[in-house]
Amino acid sequence: MARMKFLCDAERCIECNGCVTACKNENEVPWGVNRRRVVTINDGVVGAEKSISVACMHCSDAPCMAVCPVDCFYRTDDGVVLHDKDLCIGCGYCFYACPFGAPQFPSAGAFGLRGKMDKCTFCAGGPEPDRSEAEFKKYGRNRLAEGKLPACAEMCSTKALLGGDGDVIADIYRERVTRRGKGAEVWGWGTAYGPGNPGAKAPPQPPATR
Amino acid sequence: MKALLLIVLAASLGLAACADRDEPAAGSRSYQGKPDAHSWDNVPQERASLEARLKLRQLAQDEQRRISQ
């Protein structure tokens, strides 16, 4: 089974926000909630400006999962971290625990009352029956069940945002880095999936001994 | 004697009320919500075709591969 991951290539991201638009459109995300957003550092500084697209990274050891008091999170066979909105109480612990600021809370009334948490699902829906109306309303489109990748990654015009099996996208990225000879660092990869850099060359194999 | 017995009983009940309940260690609990079934559960032969389509789309993200075709 594949282990689904996101990878954003900061050398290629042009801050077009196409991924943000694609996500909002595909999943009909309500006002005030952004499952994905583009972050730019050193804005306006020539040569130092970098942009990255950030959403839930579906961490290997997800902190949101560890802190949830009602255990509404689960992980699919593909390694996608999802949650059950019927169990969520909107406490916000996951928001404080997440290093990427992925959990979002729609405003659900006066005095800043929070609704149930909403986040990127890797376009894999939720615990409702696949491709059902209930699943779409609560979690958005289930593209994985249709044999498609997340809308944000498929929509990316420069292919800065890669999504899919960790091994496949790491191979694509490694080849890219080898060709251009720079930009091996991947933001957030170590935080989400542990030590290891997909842009780094494979360590040399020891010579075979007899 | 009776008073002493009552005091001991009251004290033991009072202290028992202050005791901590056993809490499961962090991470030992698990998801108890609705199970998330696979789309291919009803049609097992669909799985191979779905995974093949997904793999094709992943590889299509590599423009070098697309250009060379």
PDB file of C-alpha atoms in Angstrom:
ATOM      1  CA  MET A   1       0.000   0.000   0.000  1.00  0.00           C
ATOM      2  CA  ALA A   2       1.196   3.507  -0.812  1.00  0.00           C
ATOM      3  CA  ARG A   3       2.129   6.001   1.895  1.00  0.00           C
ATOM      4  CA  MET A   4       0.601   9.289   0.768  1.00  0.00           C
ATOM      5  CA  LYS A   5       2.589  12.482   1.314  1.00  0.00           C
ATOM      6  CA  PHE A   6       2.793  16.091   0.132  1.00  0.00           C
ATOM      7  CA  LEU A   7       5.998  17.723  -1.030  1.00  0.00           C
ATOM      8  CA  CYS A   8       6.310  21.414  -1.898  1.00  0.00           C
ATOM      9  CA  ASP A   9       9.251  22.520  -4.015  1.00  0.00           C
ATOM     10  CA  ALA A  10      10.083  26.078  -2.870  1.00  0.00           C
ATOM     11  CA  GLU A  11      12.272  26.605  -5.954  1.00  0.00           C
ATOM     12  CA  ARG A  12       9.228  26.239  -8.186  1.00  0.00           C
ATOM     13  CA  CYS A  13       6.328  27.755  -6.232  1.00  0.00           C
ATOM     14  CA  ILE A  14       5.327  31.067  -7.860  1.00  0.00           C
ATOM     15  CA  GLU A  15       2.724  32.022  -5.233  1.00  0.00           C
ATOM     16  CA  CYS A  16      -0.133  31.826  -7.732  1.00  0.00           C
ATOM     17  CA  ASN A  17      -2.510  30.383  -5.117  1.00  0.00           C
ATOM     18  CA  GLY A  18      -3.870  27.950  -7.697  1.00  0.00           C
ATOM     19  CA  CYS A  19      -3.689  25.158  -5.105  1.00  0.00           C
ATOM     20  CA  VAL A  20      -5.736  27.201  -2.627  1.00  0.00           C
ATOM     21  CA  THR A  21      -8.386  27.926  -5.250  1.00  0.00           C
ATOM     22  CA  ALA A  22      -8.458  24.344  -6.484  1.00  0.00           C
ATOM     23  CA  CYS A  23      -8.964  23.060  -2.930  1.00  0.00           C
ATOM     24  CA  LYS A  24     -11.722  25.527  -2.109  1.00  0.00           C
ATOM     25  CA  ASN A  25     -13.510  24.853  -5.372  1.00  0.00           C
ATOM     26  CA  GLU A  26     -13.201  21.060  -5.332  1.00  0.00           C
ATOM     27  CA  ASN A  27     -14.294  20.646  -1.726  1.00  0.00           C
ATOM     28  CA  GLU A  28     -16.669  23.606  -1.496  1.00  0.00           C
ATOM     29  CA  VAL A  29     -14.842  24.806   1.608  1.00  0.00           C
ATOM     30  CA  PRO A  30     -16.886  27.448   3.494  1.00  0.00           C
ATOM     31  CA  TRP A  31     -15.893  31.067   3.964  1.00  0.00           C
ATOM     32  CA  GLY A  32     -13.313  31.615   6.680  1.00  0.00           C
ATOM     33  CA  VAL A  33     -11.760  28.183   6.280  1.00  0.00           C
ATOM     34  CA  ASN A  34      -8.614  27.596   4.243  1.00  0.00           C
ATOM     35  CA  ARG A  35      -7.509  23.997   4.142  1.00  0.00           C
ATOM     36  CA  ARG A  36      -4.449  25.069   2.151  1.00  0.00           C
ATOM     37  CA  ARG A  37      -2.600  28.369   1.967  1.00  0.00           C
ATOM     38  CA  VAL A  38       0.562  29.765   0.421  1.00  0.00           C
ATOM     39  CA  VAL A  39       3.184  31.206   2.753  1.00  0.00           C
ATOM     40  CA  THR A  40       5.896  33.544   1.444  1.00  0.00           C
ATOM     41  CA  ILE A  41       9.061  34.430   3.315  1.00  0.00           C
ATOM     42  CA  ASN A  42      11.402  37.337   2.531  1.00  0.00           C
ATOM     43  CA  ASP A  43       8.598  38.875   0.496  1.00  0.00           C
ATOM     44  CA  GLY A  44       9.979  41.365  -2.020  1.00  0.00           C
ATOM     45  CA  VAL A  45      13.635  40.608  -1.320  1.00  0.00           C
ATOM     46  CA  VAL A  46      15.173  39.828  -4.701  1.00  0.00           C
ATOM     47  CA  GLY A  47      16.729  36.387  -4.792  1.00  0.00           C
ATOM     48  CA  ALA A  48      15.661  35.493  -1.258  1.00  0.00           C
ATOM     49  CA  GLU A  49      11.896  35.261  -1.686  1.00  0.00           C
ATOM     50  CA  LYS A  50      10.508  31.764  -1.256  1.00  0.00           C
ATOM     51  CA  SER A  51       6.934  30.528  -1.257  1.00  0.00           C
ATOM     52  CA  ILE A  52       5.502  27.253  -0.113  1.00  0.00           C
ATOM     53  CA  SER A  53       2.057  25.771  -0.113  1.00  0.00           C
ATOM     54  CA  VAL A  54       1.028  24.502   3.325  1.00  0.00           C
ATOM     55  CA  ALA A  55      -1.792  22.210   4.458  1.00  0.00           C
ATOM     56  CA  CYS A  56      -2.117  19.125   6.612  1.00  0.00           C
ATOM     57  CA  MET A  57       0.976  17.018   5.924  1.00  0.00           C
ATOM     58  CA  HIS A  58      -0.630  13.779   7.201  1.00  0.00           C
ATOM     59  CA  CYS A  59       2.278  13.273   9.596  1.00  0.00           C
ATOM     60  CA  SER A  60       3.697   9.864  10.397  1.00  0.00           C
ATOM     61  CA  ASP A  61       3.308  10.516  14.126  1.00  0.00           C
ATOM     62  CA  ALA A  62       0.512  13.074  14.015  1.00  0.00           C
ATOM     63  CA  PRO A  63       0.413  15.365  17.095  1.00  0.00           C
ATOM     64  CA  CYS A  64      -3.264  16.172  16.475  1.00  0.00           C
ATOM     65  CA  MET A  65      -4.064  12.502  16.873  1.00  0.00           C
ATOM     66  CA  ALA A  66      -2.138  12.330  20.151  1.00  0.00           C
ATOM     67  CA  VAL A  67      -3.827  15.315  21.798  1.00  0.00           C
ATOM     68  CA  CYS A  68      -7.432  14.806  20.698  1.00  0.00           C
ATOM     69  CA  PRO A  69      -9.509  14.247  23.866  1.00  0.00           C
ATOM     70  CA  VAL A  70     -12.270  12.401  22.004  1.00  0.00           C
ATOM     71  CA  ASP A  71     -10.031  10.383  19.632  1.00  0.00           C
ATOM     72  CA  CYS A  72     -11.792  11.528  16.518  1.00  0.00           C
ATOM     73  CA  PHE A  73      -8.700  11.019  14.335  1.00  0.00           C
ATOM     74  CA  TYR A  74      -7.745   7.896  12.450  1.00  0.00           C
ATOM     75  CA  ARG A  75      -5.255   6.921   9.781  1.00  0.00           C
ATOM     76  CA  THR A  76      -6.191   5.172   6.555  1.00  0.00           C
ATOM     77  CA  ASP A  77      -4.186   2.343   4.982  1.00  0.00           C
ATOM     78  CA  ASP A  78      -2.670   4.988   2.682  1.00  0.00           C
ATOM     79  CA  GLY A  79      -1.316   6.920   5.669  1.00  0.00           C
ATOM     80  CA  VAL A  80      -3.844   9.745   5.316  1.00  0.00           C
ATOM     81  CA  VAL A  81      -4.847  11.313   8.655  1.00  0.00           C
ATOM     82  CA  LEU A  82      -8.612  11.869   8.737  1.00  0.00           C
ATOM     83  CA  HIS A  83     -11.149  12.704  11.416  1.00  0.00           C
ATOM     84  CA  ASP A  84     -14.785  12.038  12.238  1.00  0.00           C
ATOM     85  CA  LYS A  85     -16.786  15.260  12.494  1.00  0.00           C
ATOM     86  CA  ASP A  86     -19.526  13.448  14.405  1.00  0.00           C
ATOM     87  CA  LEU A  87     -17.059  12.915  17.267  1.00  0.00           C
ATOM     88  CA  CYS A  88     -15.227  16.266  17.107  1.00  0.00           C
ATOM     89  CA  ILE A  89     -16.168  18.680  19.898  1.00  0.00           C
ATOM     90  CA  GLY A  90     -14.295  21.666  18.445  1.00  0.00           C
ATOM     91  CA  CYS A  91     -11.999  22.057  21.457  1.00  0.00           C
ATOM     92  CA  GLY A  92      -9.083  23.332  19.367  1.00  0.00           C
ATOM     93  CA  TYR A  93      -6.355  21.174  20.966  1.00  0.00           C
ATOM     94  CA  CYS A  94      -5.352  19.860  17.550  1.00  0.00           C
ATOM     95  CA  PHE A  95      -4.863  23.416  16.304  1.00  0.00           C
ATOM     96  CA  TYR A  96      -2.397  24.140  19.097  1.00  0.00           C
ATOM     97  CA  ALA A  97      -0.559  20.853  18.573  1.00  0.00           C
ATOM     98  CA  CYS A  98      -0.210  21.017  14.780  1.00  0.00           C
ATOM     99  CA  PRO A  99       3.163  22.411  13.606  1.00  0.00           C
ATOM    100  CA  PHE A 100       1.608  23.404  10.267  1.00  0.00           C
ATOM    101  CA  GLY A 101      -1.522  25.198  11.522  1.00  0.00           C
ATOM    102  CA  ALA A 102      -3.646  22.826   9.487  1.00  0.00           C
ATOM    103  CA  PRO A 103      -6.798  22.431  11.622  1.00  0.00           C
ATOM    104  CA  GLN A 104      -9.357  25.127  10.835  1.00  0.00           C
ATOM    105  CA  PHE A 105     -12.487  26.057  12.749  1.00  0.00           C
ATOM    106  CA  PRO A 106     -15.508  27.643  11.124  1.00  0.00           C
ATOM    107  CA  SER A 107     -17.231  30.281  13.176  1.00  0.00           C
ATOM    108  CA  ALA A 108     -20.383  28.667  14.560  1.00  0.00           C
ATOM    109  CA  GLY A 109     -22.178  31.516  16.235  1.00  0.00           C
ATOM    110  CA  ALA A 110     -21.718  34.556  18.415  1.00  0.00           C
ATOM    111  CA  PHE A 111     -18.831  35.159  20.855  1.00  0.00           C
ATOM    112  CA  GLY A 112     -16.295  33.331  18.684  1.00  0.00           C
ATOM    113  CA  LEU A 113     -17.950  29.964  19.183  1.00  0.00           C
ATOM    114  CA  ARG A 114     -16.024  27.342  17.223  1.00  0.00           C
ATOM    115  CA  GLY A 115     -17.581  24.766  14.978  1.00  0.00           C
ATOM    116  CA  LYS A 116     -16.227  21.330  14.231  1.00  0.00           C
ATOM    117  CA  MET A 117     -12.666  21.144  12.996  1.00  0.00           C
ATOM    118  CA  ASP A 118     -12.023  21.074   9.267  1.00  0.00           C
ATOM    119  CA  LYS A 119      -8.744  20.240   7.560  1.00  0.00           C
ATOM    120  CA  CYS A 120      -7.191  18.874   4.390  1.00  0.00           C
ATOM    121  CA  THR A 121      -8.276  15.281   3.794  1.00  0.00           C
ATOM    122  CA  PHE A 122      -5.780  14.592   0.968  1.00  0.00           C
ATOM    123  CA  CYS A 123      -9.017  14.547  -1.051  1.00  0.00           C
ATOM    124  CA  ALA A 124      -9.841  11.233   0.632  1.00  0.00           C
ATOM    125  CA  GLY A 125     -13.172  12.188   2.210  1.00  0.00           C
ATOM    126  CA  GLY A 126     -14.036  10.811   5.622  1.00  0.00           C
ATOM    127  CA  PRO A 127     -15.681   7.898   7.415  1.00  0.00           C
ATOM    128  CA  GLU A 128     -18.988   8.300   5.567  1.00  0.00           C
ATOM    129  CA  PRO A 129     -19.607   5.937   2.618  1.00  0.00           C
ATOM    130  CA  ASP A 130     -17.271   6.745  -0.289  1.00  0.00           C
ATOM    131  CA  ARG A 131     -18.557   9.253  -2.836  1.00  0.00           C
ATOM    132  CA  SER A 132     -21.796   9.752  -0.884  1.00  0.00           C
ATOM    133  CA  GLU A 133     -23.608  13.059  -0.460  1.00  0.00           C
ATOM    134  CA  ALA A 134     -22.978  12.961   3.303  1.00  0.00           C
ATOM    135  CA  GLU A 135     -19.245  12.519   2.753  1.00  0.00           C
ATOM    136  CA  PHE A 136     -19.084  15.422   0.313  1.00  0.00           C
ATOM    137  CA  LYS A 137     -21.020  17.747   2.600  1.00  0.00           C
ATOM    138  CA  LYS A 138     -18.896  17.015   5.653  1.00  0.00           C
ATOM    139  CA  TYR A 139     -15.436  16.408   4.210  1.00  0.00           C
ATOM    140  CA  GLY A 140     -15.407  17.356   0.539  1.00  0.00           C
ATOM    141  CA  ARG A 141     -14.631  15.356  -2.567  1.00  0.00           C
ATOM    142  CA  ASN A 142     -13.158  11.839  -2.302  1.00  0.00           C
ATOM    143  CA  ARG A 143     -10.809  11.925  -5.288  1.00  0.00           C
ATOM    144  CA  LEU A 144      -8.652   9.043  -4.067  1.00  0.00           C
ATOM    145  CA  ALA A 145     -11.681   6.754  -4.366  1.00  0.00           C
ATOM    146  CA  GLU A 146     -11.926   7.880  -8.001  1.00  0.00           C
ATOM    147  CA  GLY A 147      -8.268   7.051  -8.687  1.00  0.00           C
ATOM    148  CA  LYS A 148      -7.243  10.720  -8.673  1.00  0.00           C
ATOM    149  CA  LEU A 149      -4.694  12.717  -6.677  1.00  0.00           C
ATOM    150  CA  PRO A 150      -5.578  15.741  -4.496  1.00  0.00           C
ATOM    151  CA  ALA A 151      -6.901  18.647  -6.569  1.00  0.00           C
ATOM    152  CA  CYS A 152      -4.218  21.053  -5.283  1.00  0.00           C
ATOM    153  CA  ALA A 153      -1.335  18.881  -6.532  1.00  0.00           C
ATOM    154  CA  GLU A 154      -2.987  18.077  -9.856  1.00  0.00           C
ATOM    155  CA  MET A 155      -3.818  21.753 -10.445  1.00  0.00           C
ATOM    156  CA  CYS A 156      -0.322  23.091  -9.669  1.00  0.00           C
ATOM    157  CA  SER A 157       0.870  24.742 -12.889  1.00  0.00           C
ATOM    158  CA  THR A 158       4.601  24.525 -12.117  1.00  0.00           C
ATOM    159  CA  LYS A 159       4.320  21.137 -10.424  1.00  0.00           C
ATOM    160  CA  ALA A 160       5.846  22.677  -7.299  1.00  0.00           C
ATOM    161  CA  LEU A 161       3.318  20.825  -5.180  1.00  0.00           C
ATOM    162  CA  LEU A 162       3.640  17.081  -5.497  1.00  0.00           C
ATOM    163  CA  GLY A 163       1.237  14.636  -3.907  1.00  0.00           C
ATOM    164  CA  GLY A 164       1.164  10.874  -3.843  1.00  0.00           C
ATOM    165  CA  ASP A 165       3.138   7.889  -2.650  1.00  0.00           C
ATOM    166  CA  GLY A 166       6.154   9.129  -0.680  1.00  0.00           C
ATOM    167  CA  ASP A 167       8.574   6.946  -2.646  1.00  0.00           C
ATOM    168  CA  VAL A 168       7.309   8.107  -6.040  1.00  0.00           C
ATOM    169  CA  ILE A 169       7.314  11.839  -5.289  1.00  0.00           C
ATOM    170  CA  ALA A 170      10.705  11.609  -3.543  1.00  0.00           C
ATOM    171  CA  ASP A 171      12.123  10.021  -6.717  1.00  0.00           C
ATOM    172  CA  ILE A 172      10.644  12.801  -8.877  1.00  0.00           C
ATOM    173  CA  TYR A 173      12.051  15.452  -6.558  1.00  0.00           C
ATOM    174  CA  ARG A 174      15.476  13.810  -6.336  1.00  0.00           C
ATOM    175  CA  GLU A 175      15.763  13.771 -10.122  1.00  0.00           C
ATOM    176  CA  ARG A 176      14.757  17.446 -10.235  1.00  0.00           C
ATOM    177  CA  VAL A 177      17.386  18.427  -7.698  1.00  0.00           C
ATOM    178  CA  THR A 178      20.052  16.469  -9.573  1.00  0.00           C
ATOM    179  CA  ARG A 179      19.179  18.271 -12.822  1.00  0.00           C
ATOM    180  CA  ARG A 180      19.128  21.797 -11.411  1.00  0.00           C
ATOM    181  CA  GLY A 181      21.899  21.222  -8.844  1.00  0.00           C
ATOM    182  CA  LYS A 182      20.290  23.155  -5.971  1.00  0.00           C
ATOM    183  CA  GLY A 183      17.306  23.357  -3.656  1.00  0.00           C
ATOM    184  CA  ALA A 184      17.540  19.934  -2.031  1.00  0.00           C
ATOM    185  CA  GLU A 185      15.845  21.092   1.166  1.00  0.00           C
ATOM    186  CA  VAL A 186      12.164  20.320   1.546  1.00  0.00           C
ATOM    187  CA  TRP A 187      10.296  22.442   4.021  1.00  0.00           C
ATOM    188  CA  GLY A 188       8.270  20.511   6.604  1.00  0.00           C
ATOM    189  CA  TRP A 189       9.280  17.055   5.413  1.00  0.00           C
ATOM    190  CA  GLY A 190      11.437  16.297   8.485  1.00  0.00           C
ATOM    191  CA  THR A 191       8.798  17.653  10.878  1.00  0.00           C
ATOM    192  CA  ALA A 192       6.041  15.579   9.330  1.00  0.00           C
ATOM    193  CA  TYR A 193       7.761  12.353   8.392  1.00  0.00           C
ATOM    194  CA  GLY A 194      10.888  12.223  10.537  1.00  0.00           C
ATOM    195  CA  PRO A 195      14.571  12.543   9.593  1.00  0.00           C
ATOM    196  CA  GLY A 196      15.520  12.113   5.966  1.00  0.00           C
ATOM    197  CA  ASN A 197      15.576  14.437   2.976  1.00  0.00           C
ATOM    198  CA  PRO A 198      14.001  13.346  -0.289  1.00  0.00           C
ATOM    199  CA  GLY A 199      16.246  15.742  -2.233  1.00  0.00           C
ATOM    200  CA  ALA A 200      19.434  14.205  -0.907  1.00  0.00           C
ATOM    201  CA  LYS A 201      21.255  11.677  -3.017  1.00  0.00           C
ATOM    202  CA  ALA A 202      20.986   8.055  -1.951  1.00  0.00           C
ATOM    203  CA  PRO A 203      23.891   7.107   0.320  1.00  0.00           C
ATOM    204  CA  PRO A 204      26.636   5.209  -1.497  1.00  0.00           C
ATOM    205  CA  GLN A 205      26.342   1.480  -1.115  1.00  0.00           C
ATOM    206  CA  PRO A 206      29.264  -0.298   0.520  1.00  0.00           C
ATOM    207  CA  PRO A 207      31.275  -2.436  -1.892  1.00  0.00           C
ATOM    208  CA  ALA A 208      30.139  -6.012  -2.034  1.00  0.00           C
ATOM    209  CA  THR A 209      32.349  -8.344  -0.080  1.00  0.00           C
ATOM    210  CA  ARG A 210      32.690 -12.048  -0.455  1.00  0.00           C
TER     211      ARG A 210
ATOM    212  CA  MET B   1     -16.142   2.976  70.404  1.00  0.00           C
ATOM    213  CA  LYS B   2     -19.087   3.559  68.112  1.00  0.00           C
ATOM    214  CA  ALA B   3     -18.047   7.170  67.512  1.00  0.00           C
ATOM    215  CA  LEU B   4     -14.501   6.089  66.657  1.00  0.00           C
ATOM    216  CA  LEU B   5     -15.839   3.540  64.186  1.00  0.00           C
ATOM    217  CA  LEU B   6     -18.007   6.202  62.536  1.00  0.00           C
ATOM    218  CA  ILE B   7     -15.073   8.598  62.271  1.00  0.00           C
ATOM    219  CA  VAL B   8     -12.863   5.917  60.697  1.00  0.00           C
ATOM    220  CA  LEU B   9     -15.631   4.989  58.264  1.00  0.00           C
ATOM    221  CA  ALA B  10     -16.258   8.612  57.291  1.00  0.00           C
ATOM    222  CA  ALA B  11     -12.548   9.262  56.886  1.00  0.00           C
ATOM    223  CA  SER B  12     -12.031   6.195  54.669  1.00  0.00           C
ATOM    224  CA  LEU B  13     -15.011   7.122  52.489  1.00  0.00           C
ATOM    225  CA  GLY B  14     -13.810  10.702  52.231  1.00  0.00           C
ATOM    226  CA  LEU B  15     -10.291   9.704  51.241  1.00  0.00           C
ATOM    227  CA  ALA B  16     -11.589   7.203  48.703  1.00  0.00           C
ATOM    228  CA  ALA B  17     -13.514  10.016  47.017  1.00  0.00           C
ATOM    229  CA  CYS B  18     -10.272  11.926  46.567  1.00  0.00           C
ATOM    230  CA  ALA B  19      -8.498   9.068  44.827  1.00  0.00           C
ATOM    231  CA  ASP B  20      -7.520   9.470  41.153  1.00  0.00           C
ATOM    232  CA  ARG B  21      -9.190   7.342  38.562  1.00  0.00           C
ATOM    233  CA  ASP B  22      -6.984   5.275  36.299  1.00  0.00           C
ATOM    234  CA  GLU B  23      -6.417   7.151  33.034  1.00  0.00           C
ATOM    235  CA  PRO B  24      -5.228   5.378  29.926  1.00  0.00           C
ATOM    236  CA  ALA B  25      -1.744   6.464  28.844  1.00  0.00           C
ATOM    237  CA  ALA B  26      -1.557   8.915  25.947  1.00  0.00           C
ATOM    238  CA  GLY B  27      -1.652   7.119  22.625  1.00  0.00           C
ATOM    239  CA  SER B  28      -3.084   3.914  24.065  1.00  0.00           C
ATOM    240  CA  ARG B  29      -6.626   4.946  23.169  1.00  0.00           C
ATOM    241  CA  SER B  30      -7.913   4.515  19.683  1.00  0.00           C
ATOM    242  CA  TYR B  31     -10.516   5.767  17.261  1.00  0.00           C
ATOM    243  CA  GLN B  32     -14.001   4.546  18.152  1.00  0.00           C
ATOM    244  CA  GLY B  33     -15.971   6.247  15.392  1.00  0.00           C
ATOM    245  CA  LYS B  34     -17.447   4.950  12.171  1.00  0.00           C
ATOM    246  CA  PRO B  35     -15.204   2.587  10.205  1.00  0.00           C
ATOM    247  CA  ASP B  36     -13.929   4.039   6.920  1.00  0.00           C
ATOM    248  CA  ALA B  37     -14.569   1.384   4.307  1.00  0.00           C
ATOM    249  CA  HIS B  38     -12.662   1.195   1.026  1.00  0.00           C
ATOM    250  CA  SER B  39     -14.457   1.995  -2.185  1.00  0.00           C
ATOM    251  CA  TRP B  40     -13.421  -1.410  -3.568  1.00  0.00           C
ATOM    252  CA  ASP B  41     -14.825  -3.439  -0.651  1.00  0.00           C
ATOM    253  CA  ASN B  42     -17.909  -4.360  -2.667  1.00  0.00           C
ATOM    254  CA  VAL B  43     -16.062  -4.738  -5.966  1.00  0.00           C
ATOM    255  CA  PRO B  44     -12.621  -6.252  -5.198  1.00  0.00           C
ATOM    256  CA  GLN B  45     -11.482  -6.224  -8.858  1.00  0.00           C
ATOM    257  CA  GLU B  46     -11.845  -2.435  -8.826  1.00  0.00           C
ATOM    258  CA  ARG B  47      -8.854  -2.081  -6.520  1.00  0.00           C
ATOM    259  CA  ALA B  48      -6.188  -2.959  -9.080  1.00  0.00           C
ATOM    260  CA  SER B  49      -7.567  -0.573 -11.693  1.00  0.00           C
ATOM    261  CA  LEU B  50      -7.925   2.225  -9.149  1.00  0.00           C
ATOM    262  CA  GLU B  51      -4.365   1.815  -7.912  1.00  0.00           C
ATOM    263  CA  ALA B  52      -3.060   1.692 -11.479  1.00  0.00           C
ATOM    264  CA  ARG B  53      -4.843   4.959 -12.330  1.00  0.00           C
ATOM    265  CA  LEU B  54      -3.480   6.565  -9.166  1.00  0.00           C
ATOM    266  CA  LYS B  55       0.062   5.442  -9.960  1.00  0.00           C
ATOM    267  CA  LEU B  56      -0.212   6.821 -13.501  1.00  0.00           C
ATOM    268  CA  ARG B  57      -1.249  10.220 -12.171  1.00  0.00           C
ATOM    269  CA  GLN B  58       1.608  10.244  -9.666  1.00  0.00           C
ATOM    270  CA  LEU B  59       4.156   9.517 -12.379  1.00  0.00           C
ATOM    271  CA  ALA B  60       2.585  12.172 -14.627  1.00  0.00           C
ATOM    272  CA  GLN B  61       3.734  14.789 -12.117  1.00  0.00           C
ATOM    273  CA  ASP B  62       7.257  14.271 -13.468  1.00  0.00           C
ATOM    274  CA  GLU B  63       7.451  16.504 -16.517  1.00  0.00           C
ATOM    275  CA  GLN B  64      10.735  14.890 -17.621  1.00  0.00           C
ATOM    276  CA  ARG B  65       8.880  11.647 -18.092  1.00  0.00           C
ATOM    277  CA  ARG B  66       6.089  13.378 -20.010  1.00  0.00           C
ATOM    278  CA  ILE B  67       8.442  15.359 -22.259  1.00  0.00           C
ATOM    279  CA  SER B  68      10.444  12.280 -23.173  1.00  0.00           C
ATOM    280  CA  GLN B  69       7.328  10.384 -24.278  1.00  0.00           C
TER     281      GLN B  69
END
